[in-house]
């Protein structure tokens, strides 16, 4: 059974019952939206299951099978399992990340130590 929460830095974030969450941010060069959909697996790892980009450009090409939907290039994937994500938080980018599951919150908008995201134990 997948974890019902994530550790985001030192904070615990409750997940929806399907163990999924999304991260969204503004691409630092193209200034367009980028969104990734993740899930916590039964092995307490994280797996990228889909993504979307608002435009295309430097490093923002849609993935295989991408299609245009509501102003976004959207595609699904079955990425490899990873134990955790580490997000840099320089405070010098356009914005932080928006992490959404049961509710949305902004993380990493200010200069701070890298933010680690992992399934709860």
CSV table of C-alpha atoms in Angstrom, one decimal:
chain,number,residue,atom,x,y,z
A,1,UNK,CA,0.0,0.0,0.0
A,2,UNK,CA,1.4,3.4,-0.9
A,3,UNK,CA,2.2,6.1,1.7
A,4,UNK,CA,-0.5,8.5,2.7
A,5,UNK,CA,1.9,11.4,3.2
A,6,UNK,CA,5.1,13.0,2.0
A,7,UNK,CA,7.9,14.5,3.9
A,8,UNK,CA,8.7,17.8,2.3
A,9,UNK,CA,11.7,19.1,4.1
A,10,UNK,CA,10.8,18.8,7.8
A,11,UNK,CA,7.0,19.1,7.1
A,12,UNK,CA,4.5,16.3,6.5
A,13,UNK,CA,2.1,16.7,3.7
A,14,UNK,CA,-1.1,14.6,3.5
A,15,UNK,CA,-1.7,12.9,0.1
A,16,UNK,CA,-4.9,12.1,-1.6
A,17,UNK,CA,-6.0,8.5,-1.2
A,18,UNK,CA,-4.4,7.5,-4.6
A,19,UNK,CA,-1.0,8.5,-3.4
A,20,UNK,CA,-0.6,11.1,-6.2
A,21,UNK,CA,0.7,14.6,-6.1
A,22,UNK,CA,1.8,17.2,-8.6
A,23,UNK,CA,4.6,19.8,-8.8
A,24,UNK,CA,4.3,22.9,-10.9
A,25,UNK,CA,6.7,25.7,-11.6
A,26,UNK,CA,7.8,28.3,-14.1
A,27,UNK,CA,10.6,27.3,-16.5
A,28,UNK,CA,13.5,29.7,-15.7
A,29,UNK,CA,14.5,30.4,-19.3
A,30,UNK,CA,11.2,30.1,-21.3
A,31,UNK,CA,9.0,31.6,-18.5
A,32,UNK,CA,6.3,29.0,-19.2
A,33,UNK,CA,4.5,26.6,-16.9
A,34,UNK,CA,5.8,23.1,-16.3
A,35,UNK,CA,3.8,20.5,-14.4
A,36,UNK,CA,4.8,16.9,-13.3
A,37,UNK,CA,2.5,14.3,-11.8
A,38,UNK,CA,4.0,11.8,-9.4
A,39,UNK,CA,2.8,8.9,-7.3
A,40,UNK,CA,4.0,7.0,-4.3
A,41,UNK,CA,4.5,3.4,-5.3
A,42,UNK,CA,3.7,0.3,-3.2
A,43,UNK,CA,7.5,0.1,-2.5
A,44,UNK,CA,7.5,3.6,-1.0
A,45,UNK,CA,9.4,5.2,-3.9
A,46,UNK,CA,8.3,8.0,-6.2
A,47,UNK,CA,7.4,7.5,-9.9
A,48,UNK,CA,6.8,10.2,-12.5
A,49,UNK,CA,3.5,9.3,-14.3
A,50,UNK,CA,2.8,12.3,-16.4
A,51,UNK,CA,3.9,15.8,-17.3
A,52,UNK,CA,2.7,18.9,-19.1
A,53,UNK,CA,4.3,22.1,-20.5
A,54,UNK,CA,2.6,25.3,-21.3
A,55,UNK,CA,4.8,26.1,-24.3
A,56,UNK,CA,7.8,24.6,-26.0
A,57,UNK,CA,11.4,25.8,-26.2
A,58,UNK,CA,14.7,25.3,-24.5
A,59,UNK,CA,14.4,22.0,-22.7
A,60,UNK,CA,10.6,22.0,-22.9
A,61,UNK,CA,9.8,19.6,-25.7
A,62,UNK,CA,6.7,17.5,-25.1
A,63,UNK,CA,7.3,13.8,-24.3
A,64,UNK,CA,6.4,10.9,-26.6
A,65,UNK,CA,2.7,10.8,-27.3
A,66,UNK,CA,2.2,14.4,-26.2
A,67,UNK,CA,-1.0,16.1,-27.2
A,68,UNK,CA,-2.3,19.6,-26.8
A,69,UNK,CA,-5.0,20.0,-24.2
A,70,UNK,CA,-6.4,23.2,-22.6
A,71,UNK,CA,-3.3,25.2,-23.6
A,72,UNK,CA,-0.8,22.6,-22.4
A,73,UNK,CA,1.2,19.9,-24.1
A,74,UNK,CA,0.4,16.9,-22.0
A,75,UNK,CA,1.8,13.3,-21.9
A,76,UNK,CA,2.0,10.3,-19.7
A,77,UNK,CA,5.0,8.3,-18.8
A,78,UNK,CA,6.0,5.4,-16.6
A,79,UNK,CA,9.3,6.8,-15.2
A,80,UNK,CA,11.7,4.8,-13.1
A,81,UNK,CA,11.2,4.7,-9.3
A,82,UNK,CA,13.3,7.1,-7.3
A,83,UNK,CA,13.7,7.2,-3.5
A,84,UNK,CA,13.3,10.9,-3.2
A,85,UNK,CA,13.3,14.3,-5.1
A,86,UNK,CA,15.7,17.1,-4.2
A,87,UNK,CA,14.6,20.6,-5.3
A,88,UNK,CA,17.1,23.5,-5.3
A,89,UNK,CA,15.7,26.7,-3.6
A,90,UNK,CA,18.0,29.5,-4.6
A,91,UNK,CA,15.3,32.2,-4.3
A,92,UNK,CA,16.7,33.6,-7.6
A,93,UNK,CA,14.2,31.9,-10.0
A,94,UNK,CA,10.9,33.2,-11.2
A,95,UNK,CA,8.9,31.3,-8.6
A,96,UNK,CA,9.0,28.4,-6.2
A,97,UNK,CA,7.2,25.1,-6.8
A,98,UNK,CA,3.5,24.5,-6.2
A,99,UNK,CA,3.0,21.1,-4.7
A,100,UNK,CA,-0.6,19.9,-4.8
A,101,UNK,CA,-2.4,16.8,-3.6
A,102,UNK,CA,-5.3,17.3,-1.1
A,103,UNK,CA,-4.4,21.0,-1.2
A,104,UNK,CA,-1.8,23.2,-2.9
A,105,UNK,CA,1.1,25.0,-1.3
A,106,UNK,CA,4.2,26.9,-2.5
A,107,UNK,CA,7.6,25.6,-1.6
A,108,UNK,CA,11.1,26.8,-2.4
A,109,UNK,CA,10.2,30.3,-3.3
A,110,UNK,CA,12.8,31.8,-0.9
A,111,UNK,CA,16.5,31.1,-0.6
A,112,UNK,CA,16.9,28.1,1.6
A,113,UNK,CA,18.6,24.7,1.8
A,114,UNK,CA,17.5,22.2,-0.9
A,115,UNK,CA,14.1,20.7,-0.3
A,116,UNK,CA,13.9,16.9,-0.1
A,117,UNK,CA,10.6,15.2,-0.9
A,118,UNK,CA,10.1,11.5,0.0
A,119,UNK,CA,7.4,9.2,1.1
A,120,UNK,CA,6.7,9.1,4.8
A,121,UNK,CA,8.1,6.1,6.7
